[in-house]
């Protein structure tokens, strides 16, 4: 194993996320030898029964984006459905959200997330197409946690309701500061849907998912107050 490959492997196995992120991309670009290191790393995490994190999501995304057939094979072998175990008290299928997020199609994943939140809450919400704030508490804990984990894992830890909630608390639950911090408001005006939102990892931390952003803050507050956290 050459010096560069050894150095990248050390970074990947270091356990330090700041080192792991660039190492994943570089290893994927090194061809078969780099992919062998990623394969070894994936297997070591599975053998240790390591909790799924955004590191796993990043590897999955990187393999899917590769032009190498071996990379696609690895993705199919290790992540045939994705990296997140999809739990739902109501038997709701969240696989399509996982597939979209793995491909970094954040805009379509966001639309589907809003629909699935309604489905998890009530038949009325699903028919209506959006949540009343009083319905947020009807979403089962397992379902909200699954949706949140999907966004966390496939966004390098930048997106998700738990991320937004943490930011909201850090700002003293001040909505105006919150909108500005996560990029939902700028120069006194709310960000216009969909074209002014940033549908990529270049977005500010907490920018996605949008949930019921267009219908005020009561639904968001209800989600942030949910027992899932």
PDB file of C-alpha atoms in Angstrom:
ATOM      1  CA  UNK A   1       0.000   0.000   0.000  1.00  0.00           C
ATOM      2  CA  UNK A   2       1.521   3.343  -1.032  1.00  0.00           C
ATOM      3  CA  UNK A   3       2.070   6.261   1.327  1.00  0.00           C
ATOM      4  CA  UNK A   4      -0.950   8.282   0.190  1.00  0.00           C
ATOM      5  CA  UNK A   5      -3.307   5.344   0.509  1.00  0.00           C
ATOM      6  CA  UNK A   6      -1.944   4.515   3.959  1.00  0.00           C
ATOM      7  CA  UNK A   7      -2.397   8.125   5.095  1.00  0.00           C
ATOM      8  CA  UNK A   8      -5.997   8.205   3.851  1.00  0.00           C
ATOM      9  CA  UNK A   9      -6.743   4.886   5.521  1.00  0.00           C
ATOM     10  CA  UNK A  10      -5.376   6.228   8.804  1.00  0.00           C
ATOM     11  CA  UNK A  11      -7.614   9.289   8.494  1.00  0.00           C
ATOM     12  CA  UNK A  12     -10.665   7.168   7.751  1.00  0.00           C
ATOM     13  CA  UNK A  13     -10.077   4.841  10.700  1.00  0.00           C
ATOM     14  CA  UNK A  14      -9.095   7.709  13.039  1.00  0.00           C
ATOM     15  CA  UNK A  15     -12.661   8.217  14.242  1.00  0.00           C
ATOM     16  CA  UNK A  16     -12.340  11.968  13.739  1.00  0.00           C
ATOM     17  CA  UNK A  17     -15.101  13.209  11.450  1.00  0.00           C
ATOM     18  CA  UNK A  18     -13.055  16.197  10.273  1.00  0.00           C
ATOM     19  CA  UNK A  19     -10.487  13.750   8.890  1.00  0.00           C
ATOM     20  CA  UNK A  20     -12.945  11.181   7.615  1.00  0.00           C
ATOM     21  CA  UNK A  21     -15.003  13.414   5.330  1.00  0.00           C
ATOM     22  CA  UNK A  22     -12.217  14.390   2.880  1.00  0.00           C
ATOM     23  CA  UNK A  23     -10.696  10.910   3.106  1.00  0.00           C
ATOM     24  CA  UNK A  24     -13.912   9.277   1.853  1.00  0.00           C
ATOM     25  CA  UNK A  25     -13.982  11.363  -1.320  1.00  0.00           C
ATOM     26  CA  UNK A  26     -10.267  10.900  -2.017  1.00  0.00           C
ATOM     27  CA  UNK A  27     -10.371   7.154  -1.526  1.00  0.00           C
ATOM     28  CA  UNK A  28     -13.293   6.832  -3.922  1.00  0.00           C
ATOM     29  CA  UNK A  29     -11.217   8.638  -6.541  1.00  0.00           C
ATOM     30  CA  UNK A  30      -8.267   6.268  -6.174  1.00  0.00           C
ATOM     31  CA  UNK A  31      -9.997   3.427  -7.942  1.00  0.00           C
ATOM     32  CA  UNK A  32      -9.968  -0.203  -6.839  1.00  0.00           C
ATOM     33  CA  UNK A  33      -7.412   0.189  -4.044  1.00  0.00           C
ATOM     34  CA  UNK A  34      -9.301   3.104  -2.518  1.00  0.00           C
ATOM     35  CA  UNK A  35     -12.576   1.212  -2.741  1.00  0.00           C
ATOM     36  CA  UNK A  36     -10.973  -1.758  -0.964  1.00  0.00           C
ATOM     37  CA  UNK A  37     -10.166   0.532   1.969  1.00  0.00           C
ATOM     38  CA  UNK A  38     -13.737   1.838   2.034  1.00  0.00           C
ATOM     39  CA  UNK A  39     -15.024  -1.744   1.904  1.00  0.00           C
ATOM     40  CA  UNK A  40     -12.813  -2.675   4.849  1.00  0.00           C
ATOM     41  CA  UNK A  41     -14.022   0.356   6.793  1.00  0.00           C
ATOM     42  CA  UNK A  42     -17.696  -0.406   6.127  1.00  0.00           C
ATOM     43  CA  UNK A  43     -17.236  -4.008   7.239  1.00  0.00           C
ATOM     44  CA  UNK A  44     -15.416  -2.932  10.410  1.00  0.00           C
ATOM     45  CA  UNK A  45     -18.336  -0.632  11.343  1.00  0.00           C
ATOM     46  CA  UNK A  46     -20.845  -3.373  10.729  1.00  0.00           C
ATOM     47  CA  UNK A  47     -18.839  -5.913  12.710  1.00  0.00           C
ATOM     48  CA  UNK A  48     -18.628  -3.501  15.631  1.00  0.00           C
ATOM     49  CA  UNK A  49     -22.367  -2.792  15.315  1.00  0.00           C
ATOM     50  CA  UNK A  50     -21.519   0.908  15.211  1.00  0.00           C
ATOM     51  CA  UNK A  51     -24.420   3.326  15.372  1.00  0.00           C
ATOM     52  CA  UNK A  52     -25.267   4.701  11.936  1.00  0.00           C
ATOM     53  CA  UNK A  53     -24.057   8.272  11.457  1.00  0.00           C
ATOM     54  CA  UNK A  54     -23.566  10.710   8.610  1.00  0.00           C
ATOM     55  CA  UNK A  55     -20.219   9.026   7.915  1.00  0.00           C
ATOM     56  CA  UNK A  56     -22.151   5.986   6.672  1.00  0.00           C
ATOM     57  CA  UNK A  57     -24.474   8.205   4.678  1.00  0.00           C
ATOM     58  CA  UNK A  58     -21.536  10.020   3.095  1.00  0.00           C
ATOM     59  CA  UNK A  59     -19.891   6.750   2.034  1.00  0.00           C
ATOM     60  CA  UNK A  60     -23.167   5.581   0.509  1.00  0.00           C
ATOM     61  CA  UNK A  61     -23.604   8.864  -1.397  1.00  0.00           C
ATOM     62  CA  UNK A  62     -19.989   8.812  -2.570  1.00  0.00           C
ATOM     63  CA  UNK A  63     -20.263   5.246  -3.878  1.00  0.00           C
ATOM     64  CA  UNK A  64     -23.472   6.085  -5.750  1.00  0.00           C
ATOM     65  CA  UNK A  65     -21.836   9.107  -7.382  1.00  0.00           C
ATOM     66  CA  UNK A  66     -18.825   7.132  -8.595  1.00  0.00           C
ATOM     67  CA  UNK A  67     -18.416   6.109 -12.231  1.00  0.00           C
ATOM     68  CA  UNK A  68     -16.689   2.890 -11.187  1.00  0.00           C
ATOM     69  CA  UNK A  69     -18.759  -0.309 -11.446  1.00  0.00           C
ATOM     70  CA  UNK A  70     -16.988  -1.633  -8.312  1.00  0.00           C
ATOM     71  CA  UNK A  71     -18.314   1.348  -6.342  1.00  0.00           C
ATOM     72  CA  UNK A  72     -21.903   0.673  -7.389  1.00  0.00           C
ATOM     73  CA  UNK A  73     -21.402  -2.995  -6.510  1.00  0.00           C
ATOM     74  CA  UNK A  74     -20.197  -2.006  -3.030  1.00  0.00           C
ATOM     75  CA  UNK A  75     -23.226   0.226  -2.553  1.00  0.00           C
ATOM     76  CA  UNK A  76     -25.540  -2.607  -3.565  1.00  0.00           C
ATOM     77  CA  UNK A  77     -23.718  -5.116  -1.364  1.00  0.00           C
ATOM     78  CA  UNK A  78     -23.569  -3.061   1.816  1.00  0.00           C
ATOM     79  CA  UNK A  79     -26.509  -0.690   1.423  1.00  0.00           C
ATOM     80  CA  UNK A  80     -29.128  -2.394  -0.775  1.00  0.00           C
ATOM     81  CA  UNK A  81     -31.867  -0.274   0.805  1.00  0.00           C
ATOM     82  CA  UNK A  82     -29.697   2.463   2.310  1.00  0.00           C
ATOM     83  CA  UNK A  83     -27.935   2.972   5.637  1.00  0.00           C
ATOM     84  CA  UNK A  84     -30.881   3.899   7.877  1.00  0.00           C
ATOM     85  CA  UNK A  85     -33.197   1.275   9.359  1.00  0.00           C
ATOM     86  CA  UNK A  86     -36.683   2.568   8.597  1.00  0.00           C
ATOM     87  CA  UNK A  87     -38.932   2.266  11.656  1.00  0.00           C
ATOM     88  CA  UNK A  88     -42.586   3.242  11.607  1.00  0.00           C
ATOM     89  CA  UNK A  89     -45.258   2.627  14.194  1.00  0.00           C
ATOM     90  CA  UNK A  90     -47.859   3.020  11.445  1.00  0.00           C
ATOM     91  CA  UNK A  91     -46.132   0.851   8.860  1.00  0.00           C
ATOM     92  CA  UNK A  92     -45.329   3.821   6.634  1.00  0.00           C
ATOM     93  CA  UNK A  93     -42.699   3.248   3.949  1.00  0.00           C
ATOM     94  CA  UNK A  94     -39.909   5.856   4.076  1.00  0.00           C
ATOM     95  CA  UNK A  95     -37.698   4.110   1.528  1.00  0.00           C
ATOM     96  CA  UNK A  96     -38.272   6.690  -1.207  1.00  0.00           C
ATOM     97  CA  UNK A  97     -37.040   9.489   1.072  1.00  0.00           C
ATOM     98  CA  UNK A  98     -33.894   7.458   1.754  1.00  0.00           C
ATOM     99  CA  UNK A  99     -33.343   6.870  -1.967  1.00  0.00           C
ATOM    100  CA  UNK A 100     -33.772  10.566  -2.793  1.00  0.00           C
ATOM    101  CA  UNK A 101     -31.466  11.720  -0.001  1.00  0.00           C
ATOM    102  CA  UNK A 102     -28.819   9.176  -0.971  1.00  0.00           C
ATOM    103  CA  UNK A 103     -28.864  10.763  -4.437  1.00  0.00           C
ATOM    104  CA  UNK A 104     -28.765  14.243  -2.813  1.00  0.00           C
ATOM    105  CA  UNK A 105     -32.084  15.161  -4.417  1.00  0.00           C
ATOM    106  CA  UNK A 106     -32.927  17.334  -1.429  1.00  0.00           C
ATOM    107  CA  UNK A 107     -35.775  19.254  -3.075  1.00  0.00           C
ATOM    108  CA  UNK A 108     -37.816  16.179  -3.949  1.00  0.00           C
ATOM    109  CA  UNK A 109     -36.938  14.562  -0.609  1.00  0.00           C
ATOM    110  CA  UNK A 110     -38.273  17.651   1.146  1.00  0.00           C
ATOM    111  CA  UNK A 111     -41.585  17.500  -0.730  1.00  0.00           C
ATOM    112  CA  UNK A 112     -41.971  13.836   0.128  1.00  0.00           C
ATOM    113  CA  UNK A 113     -41.029  14.490   3.761  1.00  0.00           C
ATOM    114  CA  UNK A 114     -43.908  16.953   4.111  1.00  0.00           C
ATOM    115  CA  UNK A 115     -46.283  14.372   2.636  1.00  0.00           C
ATOM    116  CA  UNK A 116     -45.022  11.592   4.920  1.00  0.00           C
ATOM    117  CA  UNK A 117     -45.328  13.815   8.007  1.00  0.00           C
ATOM    118  CA  UNK A 118     -48.988  14.317   7.117  1.00  0.00           C
ATOM    119  CA  UNK A 119     -49.442  10.580   6.557  1.00  0.00           C
ATOM    120  CA  UNK A 120     -47.875   9.828   9.941  1.00  0.00           C
ATOM    121  CA  UNK A 121     -50.121  12.360  11.674  1.00  0.00           C
ATOM    122  CA  UNK A 122     -53.616  11.607  10.370  1.00  0.00           C
ATOM    123  CA  UNK A 123     -55.746  10.765   7.355  1.00  0.00           C
ATOM    124  CA  UNK A 124     -57.167  14.287   7.465  1.00  0.00           C
ATOM    125  CA  UNK A 125     -53.712  15.857   7.299  1.00  0.00           C
ATOM    126  CA  UNK A 126     -52.733  13.617   4.387  1.00  0.00           C
ATOM    127  CA  UNK A 127     -55.911  14.521   2.492  1.00  0.00           C
ATOM    128  CA  UNK A 128     -55.420  18.225   3.228  1.00  0.00           C
ATOM    129  CA  UNK A 129     -51.731  18.161   2.292  1.00  0.00           C
ATOM    130  CA  UNK A 130     -50.377  20.007   5.306  1.00  0.00           C
ATOM    131  CA  UNK A 131     -50.294  19.750   9.102  1.00  0.00           C
ATOM    132  CA  UNK A 132     -52.219  21.720  11.669  1.00  0.00           C
ATOM    133  CA  UNK A 133     -49.914  22.400  14.618  1.00  0.00           C
ATOM    134  CA  UNK A 134     -52.282  20.387  16.827  1.00  0.00           C
ATOM    135  CA  UNK A 135     -51.668  17.326  14.634  1.00  0.00           C
ATOM    136  CA  UNK A 136     -47.884  17.258  15.053  1.00  0.00           C
ATOM    137  CA  UNK A 137     -48.205  15.468  18.394  1.00  0.00           C
ATOM    138  CA  UNK A 138     -50.052  12.644  16.611  1.00  0.00           C
ATOM    139  CA  UNK A 139     -46.897  11.669  14.712  1.00  0.00           C
ATOM    140  CA  UNK A 140     -45.464   8.539  16.394  1.00  0.00           C
ATOM    141  CA  UNK A 141     -42.038   8.911  18.007  1.00  0.00           C
ATOM    142  CA  UNK A 142     -40.478   6.207  15.812  1.00  0.00           C
ATOM    143  CA  UNK A 143     -41.722   7.856  12.625  1.00  0.00           C
ATOM    144  CA  UNK A 144     -40.443  11.329  13.472  1.00  0.00           C
ATOM    145  CA  UNK A 145     -37.103   9.891  14.570  1.00  0.00           C
ATOM    146  CA  UNK A 146     -36.789   7.914  11.315  1.00  0.00           C
ATOM    147  CA  UNK A 147     -37.446  10.989   9.170  1.00  0.00           C
ATOM    148  CA  UNK A 148     -35.028  13.041  11.244  1.00  0.00           C
ATOM    149  CA  UNK A 149     -32.284  10.400  11.085  1.00  0.00           C
ATOM    150  CA  UNK A 150     -32.610  10.152   7.317  1.00  0.00           C
ATOM    151  CA  UNK A 151     -31.975  13.883   6.959  1.00  0.00           C
ATOM    152  CA  UNK A 152     -29.127  13.860   9.482  1.00  0.00           C
ATOM    153  CA  UNK A 153     -27.324  10.860   8.022  1.00  0.00           C
ATOM    154  CA  UNK A 154     -27.474  12.018   4.414  1.00  0.00           C
ATOM    155  CA  UNK A 155     -26.528  15.663   5.026  1.00  0.00           C
ATOM    156  CA  UNK A 156     -23.206  15.391   6.882  1.00  0.00           C
ATOM    157  CA  UNK A 157     -25.214  16.218  10.015  1.00  0.00           C
ATOM    158  CA  UNK A 158     -26.332  19.615   8.664  1.00  0.00           C
ATOM    159  CA  UNK A 159     -30.065  19.021   8.153  1.00  0.00           C
ATOM    160  CA  UNK A 160     -32.902  17.598  10.234  1.00  0.00           C
ATOM    161  CA  UNK A 161     -35.505  18.678  12.771  1.00  0.00           C
ATOM    162  CA  UNK A 162     -33.143  17.927  15.657  1.00  0.00           C
ATOM    163  CA  UNK A 163     -30.553  20.263  14.119  1.00  0.00           C
ATOM    164  CA  UNK A 164     -33.150  23.007  13.688  1.00  0.00           C
ATOM    165  CA  UNK A 165     -34.404  22.454  17.235  1.00  0.00           C
ATOM    166  CA  UNK A 166     -30.897  22.809  18.666  1.00  0.00           C
ATOM    167  CA  UNK A 167     -30.369  26.052  16.752  1.00  0.00           C
ATOM    168  CA  UNK A 168     -33.766  27.376  17.899  1.00  0.00           C
ATOM    169  CA  UNK A 169     -32.925  26.674  21.543  1.00  0.00           C
ATOM    170  CA  UNK A 170     -29.459  28.228  21.171  1.00  0.00           C
ATOM    171  CA  UNK A 171     -31.122  31.441  19.994  1.00  0.00           C
ATOM    172  CA  UNK A 172     -33.444  31.579  22.996  1.00  0.00           C
ATOM    173  CA  UNK A 173     -36.391  30.306  20.924  1.00  0.00           C
ATOM    174  CA  UNK A 174     -36.373  33.572  18.989  1.00  0.00           C
ATOM    175  CA  UNK A 175     -38.045  32.988  15.647  1.00  0.00           C
ATOM    176  CA  UNK A 176     -36.686  36.053  13.866  1.00  0.00           C
ATOM    177  CA  UNK A 177     -33.097  35.131  14.679  1.00  0.00           C
ATOM    178  CA  UNK A 178     -33.863  31.530  13.782  1.00  0.00           C
ATOM    179  CA  UNK A 179     -35.208  32.375  10.301  1.00  0.00           C
ATOM    180  CA  UNK A 180     -32.099  34.424   9.576  1.00  0.00           C
ATOM    181  CA  UNK A 181     -29.698  31.808  10.950  1.00  0.00           C
ATOM    182  CA  UNK A 182     -31.007  28.948   8.826  1.00  0.00           C
ATOM    183  CA  UNK A 183     -31.509  31.024   5.681  1.00  0.00           C
ATOM    184  CA  UNK A 184     -35.303  31.220   5.637  1.00  0.00           C
ATOM    185  CA  UNK A 185     -35.274  35.005   5.771  1.00  0.00           C
ATOM    186  CA  UNK A 186     -32.950  37.616   4.295  1.00  0.00           C
ATOM    187  CA  UNK A 187     -33.030  41.427   4.148  1.00  0.00           C
ATOM    188  CA  UNK A 188     -36.397  41.490   5.890  1.00  0.00           C
ATOM    189  CA  UNK A 189     -38.126  39.120   3.466  1.00  0.00           C
ATOM    190  CA  UNK A 190     -38.917  35.425   3.775  1.00  0.00           C
ATOM    191  CA  UNK A 191     -37.146  33.141   1.329  1.00  0.00           C
ATOM    192  CA  UNK A 192     -39.404  32.333  -1.613  1.00  0.00           C
ATOM    193  CA  UNK A 193     -40.277  28.719  -2.302  1.00  0.00           C
ATOM    194  CA  UNK A 194     -38.852  26.890  -4.131  1.00  0.00           C
ATOM    195  CA  UNK A 195     -36.259  28.815  -6.132  1.00  0.00           C
ATOM    196  CA  UNK A 196     -34.687  30.874  -3.341  1.00  0.00           C
ATOM    197  CA  UNK A 197     -34.032  27.880  -1.111  1.00  0.00           C
ATOM    198  CA  UNK A 198     -30.703  26.061  -1.383  1.00  0.00           C
ATOM    199  CA  UNK A 199     -31.242  22.428  -2.284  1.00  0.00           C
ATOM    200  CA  UNK A 200     -27.690  21.251  -1.595  1.00  0.00           C
ATOM    201  CA  UNK A 201     -25.108  20.827   1.161  1.00  0.00           C
ATOM    202  CA  UNK A 202     -24.030  24.417   0.468  1.00  0.00           C
ATOM    203  CA  UNK A 203     -27.086  25.549   2.424  1.00  0.00           C
ATOM    204  CA  UNK A 204     -26.761  26.930   5.971  1.00  0.00           C
ATOM    205  CA  UNK A 205     -26.928  24.456   8.817  1.00  0.00           C
ATOM    206  CA  UNK A 206     -30.574  23.665   9.600  1.00  0.00           C
ATOM    207  CA  UNK A 207     -31.843  24.945   6.229  1.00  0.00           C
ATOM    208  CA  UNK A 208     -33.735  21.712   5.524  1.00  0.00           C
ATOM    209  CA  UNK A 209     -36.227  20.129   5.763  1.00  0.00           C
ATOM    210  CA  UNK A 210     -38.762  22.926   5.327  1.00  0.00           C
ATOM    211  CA  UNK A 211     -41.656  21.170   7.104  1.00  0.00           C
ATOM    212  CA  UNK A 212     -44.464  23.734   7.346  1.00  0.00           C
ATOM    213  CA  UNK A 213     -42.264  26.792   7.007  1.00  0.00           C
ATOM    214  CA  UNK A 214     -44.785  28.407   4.687  1.00  0.00           C
ATOM    215  CA  UNK A 215     -47.562  28.190   7.278  1.00  0.00           C
ATOM    216  CA  UNK A 216     -45.988  29.948  10.236  1.00  0.00           C
ATOM    217  CA  UNK A 217     -44.078  28.753  13.256  1.00  0.00           C
ATOM    218  CA  UNK A 218     -46.725  26.943  15.323  1.00  0.00           C
ATOM    219  CA  UNK A 219     -46.239  23.642  13.536  1.00  0.00           C
ATOM    220  CA  UNK A 220     -42.464  23.918  13.848  1.00  0.00           C
ATOM    221  CA  UNK A 221     -42.754  24.652  17.549  1.00  0.00           C
ATOM    222  CA  UNK A 222     -45.022  21.611  17.936  1.00  0.00           C
ATOM    223  CA  UNK A 223     -42.443  19.431  16.160  1.00  0.00           C
ATOM    224  CA  UNK A 224     -39.648  20.852  18.310  1.00  0.00           C
ATOM    225  CA  UNK A 225     -41.738  20.068  21.426  1.00  0.00           C
ATOM    226  CA  UNK A 226     -42.467  16.503  20.308  1.00  0.00           C
ATOM    227  CA  UNK A 227     -41.518  13.688  22.771  1.00  0.00           C
ATOM    228  CA  UNK A 228     -39.283  12.183  20.039  1.00  0.00           C
ATOM    229  CA  UNK A 229     -36.506  14.396  21.391  1.00  0.00           C
TER     230      UNK A 229
END
